PDB file of C-alpha atoms and ligand atoms in Angstrom:
ATOM      1  CA  UNK A  12     100.621 178.132  17.152  1.00 69.00           C
ATOM      2  CA  UNK A  13     102.129 180.114  20.077  1.00 76.00           C
ATOM      3  CA  UNK A  14     100.663 178.977  23.329  1.00 93.00           C
ATOM      4  CA  UNK A  15      98.686 176.118  22.073  1.00 98.00           C
ATOM      5  CA  UNK A  16      98.885 173.363  24.589  1.00 98.00           C
ATOM      6  CA  UNK A  17      98.020 170.569  22.116  1.00 98.00           C
ATOM      7  CA  UNK A  18     100.655 171.888  19.699  1.00 98.00           C
ATOM      8  CA  UNK A  19     103.113 171.594  22.295  1.00 98.00           C
ATOM      9  CA  UNK A  20     102.435 167.978  23.074  1.00 98.00           C
ATOM     10  CA  UNK A  21     102.464 167.285  19.329  1.00 98.00           C
ATOM     11  CA  UNK A  22     105.840 168.990  19.223  1.00 97.00           C
ATOM     12  CA  UNK A  23     107.019 166.761  22.360  1.00 97.00           C
ATOM     13  CA  UNK A  24     108.026 170.189  24.123  1.00 97.00           C
ATOM     14  CA  UNK A  25     105.682 169.187  26.966  1.00 96.00           C
ATOM     15  CA  UNK A  26     105.362 165.697  28.151  1.00 98.00           C
ATOM     16  CA  UNK A  27     101.920 163.608  27.707  1.00 98.00           C
ATOM     17  CA  UNK A  28     101.292 159.899  28.182  1.00 98.00           C
ATOM     18  CA  UNK A  29     101.414 158.731  24.388  1.00 98.00           C
ATOM     19  CA  UNK A  30      99.270 156.097  23.210  1.00 98.00           C
ATOM     20  CA  UNK A  31     100.257 155.897  19.456  1.00 98.00           C
ATOM     21  CA  UNK A  32     101.163 158.194  16.626  1.00 98.00           C
ATOM     22  CA  UNK A  33     101.273 158.558  12.742  1.00 98.00           C
ATOM     23  CA  UNK A  34     102.979 160.961  10.721  1.00 98.00           C
ATOM     24  CA  UNK A  35      99.923 163.253  10.705  1.00 98.00           C
ATOM     25  CA  UNK A  36      98.274 162.464  14.308  1.00 98.00           C
ATOM     26  CA  UNK A  37      99.027 161.819  17.872  1.00 98.00           C
ATOM     27  CA  UNK A  38      97.142 159.955  20.628  1.00 98.00           C
ATOM     28  CA  UNK A  39      97.673 160.329  24.310  1.00 98.00           C
ATOM     29  CA  UNK A  40      95.708 159.754  27.642  1.00 98.00           C
ATOM     30  CA  UNK A  41      93.581 162.628  28.861  1.00 98.00           C
ATOM     31  CA  UNK A  42      95.200 164.201  31.845  1.00 98.00           C
ATOM     32  CA  UNK A  43      91.678 164.110  33.680  1.00 98.00           C
ATOM     33  CA  UNK A  44      90.121 161.081  32.434  1.00 97.00           C
ATOM     34  CA  UNK A  45      86.205 161.070  32.553  1.00 96.00           C
ATOM     35  CA  UNK A  46      85.572 157.349  31.833  1.00 95.00           C
ATOM     36  CA  UNK A  47      87.819 154.236  32.440  1.00 95.00           C
ATOM     37  CA  UNK A  48      89.287 154.819  29.058  1.00 96.00           C
ATOM     38  CA  UNK A  49      89.722 158.398  27.914  1.00 98.00           C
ATOM     39  CA  UNK A  50      92.242 158.982  25.022  1.00 98.00           C
ATOM     40  CA  UNK A  51      92.718 162.126  23.016  1.00 98.00           C
ATOM     41  CA  UNK A  52      93.651 162.103  19.428  1.00 98.00           C
ATOM     42  CA  UNK A  53      94.883 165.169  17.800  1.00 98.00           C
ATOM     43  CA  UNK A  54      96.095 166.224  14.158  1.00 98.00           C
ATOM     44  CA  UNK A  55      99.889 167.406  14.469  1.00 98.00           C
ATOM     45  CA  UNK A  56      98.948 170.368  12.695  1.00 98.00           C
ATOM     46  CA  UNK A  57      96.957 173.496  14.314  1.00 98.00           C
ATOM     47  CA  UNK A  58      93.220 173.603  13.589  1.00 98.00           C
ATOM     48  CA  UNK A  59      90.909 175.232  15.881  1.00 98.00           C
ATOM     49  CA  UNK A  60      88.200 172.441  15.834  1.00 98.00           C
ATOM     50  CA  UNK A  61      86.873 169.447  13.932  1.00 98.00           C
ATOM     51  CA  UNK A  62      84.860 171.717  11.536  1.00 98.00           C
ATOM     52  CA  UNK A  63      87.930 173.642  10.612  1.00 98.00           C
ATOM     53  CA  UNK A  64      89.891 170.487  10.322  1.00 98.00           C
ATOM     54  CA  UNK A  65      87.320 169.021   7.986  1.00 98.00           C
ATOM     55  CA  UNK A  66      87.327 172.092   5.896  1.00 98.00           C
ATOM     56  CA  UNK A  67      91.097 172.747   5.692  1.00 97.00           C
ATOM     57  CA  UNK A  68      92.852 169.350   6.131  1.00 98.00           C
ATOM     58  CA  UNK A  69      90.876 166.142   5.228  1.00 98.00           C
ATOM     59  CA  UNK A  70      93.978 164.027   5.230  1.00 98.00           C
ATOM     60  CA  UNK A  71      94.557 164.899   8.798  1.00 98.00           C
ATOM     61  CA  UNK A  72      90.911 164.521   9.625  1.00 98.00           C
ATOM     62  CA  UNK A  73      90.767 160.931   7.947  1.00 98.00           C
ATOM     63  CA  UNK A  74      94.211 159.914   9.569  1.00 98.00           C
ATOM     64  CA  UNK A  75      92.909 161.028  13.198  1.00 98.00           C
ATOM     65  CA  UNK A  76      89.672 159.123  12.844  1.00 98.00           C
ATOM     66  CA  UNK A  77      91.627 155.936  11.417  1.00 98.00           C
ATOM     67  CA  UNK A  78      94.210 156.037  14.539  1.00 98.00           C
ATOM     68  CA  UNK A  79      91.475 156.531  16.895  1.00 98.00           C
ATOM     69  CA  UNK A  80      89.506 153.709  15.748  1.00 97.00           C
ATOM     70  CA  UNK A  81      92.555 151.392  15.777  1.00 97.00           C
ATOM     71  CA  UNK A  82      93.156 152.544  19.228  1.00 97.00           C
ATOM     72  CA  UNK A  83      89.688 152.045  20.530  1.00 96.00           C
ATOM     73  CA  UNK A  84      89.595 148.421  19.233  1.00 94.00           C
ATOM     74  CA  UNK A  85      92.825 147.638  20.880  1.00 94.00           C
ATOM     75  CA  UNK A  86      92.017 149.125  24.344  1.00 93.00           C
ATOM     76  CA  UNK A  87      88.158 148.598  24.310  1.00 89.00           C
ATOM     77  CA  UNK A  88      85.707 145.736  23.584  1.00 88.00           C
ATOM     78  CA  UNK A  89      84.968 147.578  20.375  1.00 87.00           C
ATOM     79  CA  UNK A  90      82.228 149.774  21.939  1.00 93.00           C
ATOM     80  CA  UNK A  91      83.404 153.255  22.200  1.00 96.00           C
ATOM     81  CA  UNK A  92      82.787 156.901  21.503  1.00 97.00           C
ATOM     82  CA  UNK A  93      84.621 159.282  19.499  1.00 97.00           C
ATOM     83  CA  UNK A  94      83.483 162.792  20.289  1.00 98.00           C
ATOM     84  CA  UNK A  95      84.573 166.250  19.293  1.00 98.00           C
ATOM     85  CA  UNK A  96      83.539 169.284  21.423  1.00 98.00           C
ATOM     86  CA  UNK A  97      83.027 172.151  18.989  1.00 98.00           C
ATOM     87  CA  UNK A  98      82.662 175.790  20.528  1.00 97.00           C
ATOM     88  CA  UNK A  99      82.755 177.003  24.016  1.00 97.00           C
ATOM     89  CA  UNK A 100      78.933 175.991  24.588  1.00 98.00           C
ATOM     90  CA  UNK A 101      79.555 172.626  23.535  1.00 98.00           C
ATOM     91  CA  UNK A 102      82.281 172.382  26.325  1.00 96.00           C
ATOM     92  CA  UNK A 103      85.497 172.802  24.244  1.00 98.00           C
ATOM     93  CA  UNK A 104      88.172 174.188  26.474  1.00 98.00           C
ATOM     94  CA  UNK A 105      91.075 173.508  24.140  1.00 98.00           C
ATOM     95  CA  UNK A 106      91.011 175.034  20.675  1.00 98.00           C
ATOM     96  CA  UNK A 107      93.174 172.616  18.838  1.00 98.00           C
ATOM     97  CA  UNK A 108      91.021 170.035  17.231  1.00 98.00           C
ATOM     98  CA  UNK A 109      90.808 166.872  19.152  1.00 98.00           C
ATOM     99  CA  UNK A 110      88.714 163.740  19.310  1.00 98.00           C
ATOM    100  CA  UNK A 111      87.860 162.058  22.737  1.00 98.00           C
ATOM    101  CA  UNK A 112      87.843 158.233  22.754  1.00 98.00           C
ATOM    102  CA  UNK A 113      85.928 157.273  25.450  1.00 97.00           C
ATOM    103  CA  UNK A 114      84.787 153.701  26.671  1.00 95.00           C
ATOM    104  CA  UNK A 115      83.401 152.270  29.914  1.00 93.00           C
ATOM    105  CA  UNK A 116      84.749 148.886  29.276  1.00 87.00           C
ATOM    106  CA  UNK A 117      88.501 148.239  28.806  1.00 89.00           C
ATOM    107  CA  UNK A 118      89.169 144.990  27.032  1.00 86.00           C
ATOM    108  CA  UNK A 119      90.941 143.197  29.818  1.00 75.00           C
ATOM    109  CA  UNK A 120      87.764 143.675  32.130  1.00 61.00           C
ATOM    110  CA  UNK A 121      85.847 141.293  29.791  1.00 53.00           C
ATOM    111  CA  UNK A 122      86.161 137.710  30.809  1.00 50.00           C
TER     112      UNK A 122
HETATM  113  P1  LIG B   5      87.504 169.879  25.471  1.00 95.05           P
HETATM  114  O1  LIG B   5      86.817 170.213  26.780  1.00 95.05           O
HETATM  115  O2  LIG B   5      86.718 169.052  24.449  1.00 95.05           O
HETATM  116  O3  LIG B   5      88.336 170.893  24.948  1.00 95.05           O
HETATM  117  O4  LIG B   5      88.702 168.661  26.021  1.00 95.05           O
HETATM  118  C1  LIG B   5      89.963 169.134  26.510  1.00 95.05           C
HETATM  119  C2  LIG B   5      90.552 167.839  27.140  1.00 95.05           C
HETATM  120  O5  LIG B   5      91.969 168.092  27.285  1.00 95.05           O
HETATM  121  C3  LIG B   5      90.032 167.637  28.540  1.00 95.05           C
HETATM  122  O6  LIG B   5      89.383 166.467  28.712  1.00 95.05           O
HETATM  123  C4  LIG B   5      91.194 167.835  29.243  1.00 95.05           C
HETATM  124  O7  LIG B   5      91.293 166.948  30.574  1.00 95.05           O
HETATM  125  C5  LIG B   5      92.245 167.549  28.427  1.00 95.05           C
HETATM  126  N1  LIG B   5      93.626 167.996  28.745  1.00 95.05           N
HETATM  127  C6  LIG B   5      94.025 169.352  29.017  1.00 95.05           C
HETATM  128  N2  LIG B   5      95.453 169.720  29.024  1.00 95.05           N
HETATM  129  C7  LIG B   5      95.897 168.309  28.950  1.00 95.05           C
HETATM  130  C8  LIG B   5      97.048 167.874  28.964  1.00 95.05           C
HETATM  131  N3  LIG B   5      98.241 168.578  29.086  1.00 95.05           N
HETATM  132  N4  LIG B   5      97.317 166.412  28.680  1.00 95.05           N
HETATM  133  C9  LIG B   5      96.249 165.667  28.588  1.00 95.05           C
HETATM  134  N5  LIG B   5      95.145 166.090  28.403  1.00 95.05           N
HETATM  135  C10 LIG B   5      94.901 167.460  28.776  1.00 95.05           C
HETATM  136 ZN1  LIG B   6      97.554 173.771  18.365  1.00 95.05          ZN
END
């Protein structure tokens, strides 16, 4: 989709700090982290939000959640959030579906 920043990141046309990827999904660090761990997971195909992703492309949705869960267990203690802001009033600012993986407790901080 023209002028979608996450489509451009998915196409590697603009840089991002990539964490991991699959054929269908890409994970990268949020540019303005709101937690010690704040990673975004996106489908490599454009869908406006998670509801449309669920309606239009369940393979991408499942892959996104699986990749996000795998990353979360690698970088956090296993206690994390996976959230999808959906719509302007919910705080969505980028209209390409994305899950936020957030955690207060990076794995290396645990004794
Ligand atoms: P939301 O408000 O749920 O739409 O989330 C959009 C998120 O994308 C915010 O947390 C932003 O900090 C993040 N963001 C915007 N542009 C970039 C970018 N170029 N690279 C990484 N994260 C970004
Ligand atoms: Zn897009």
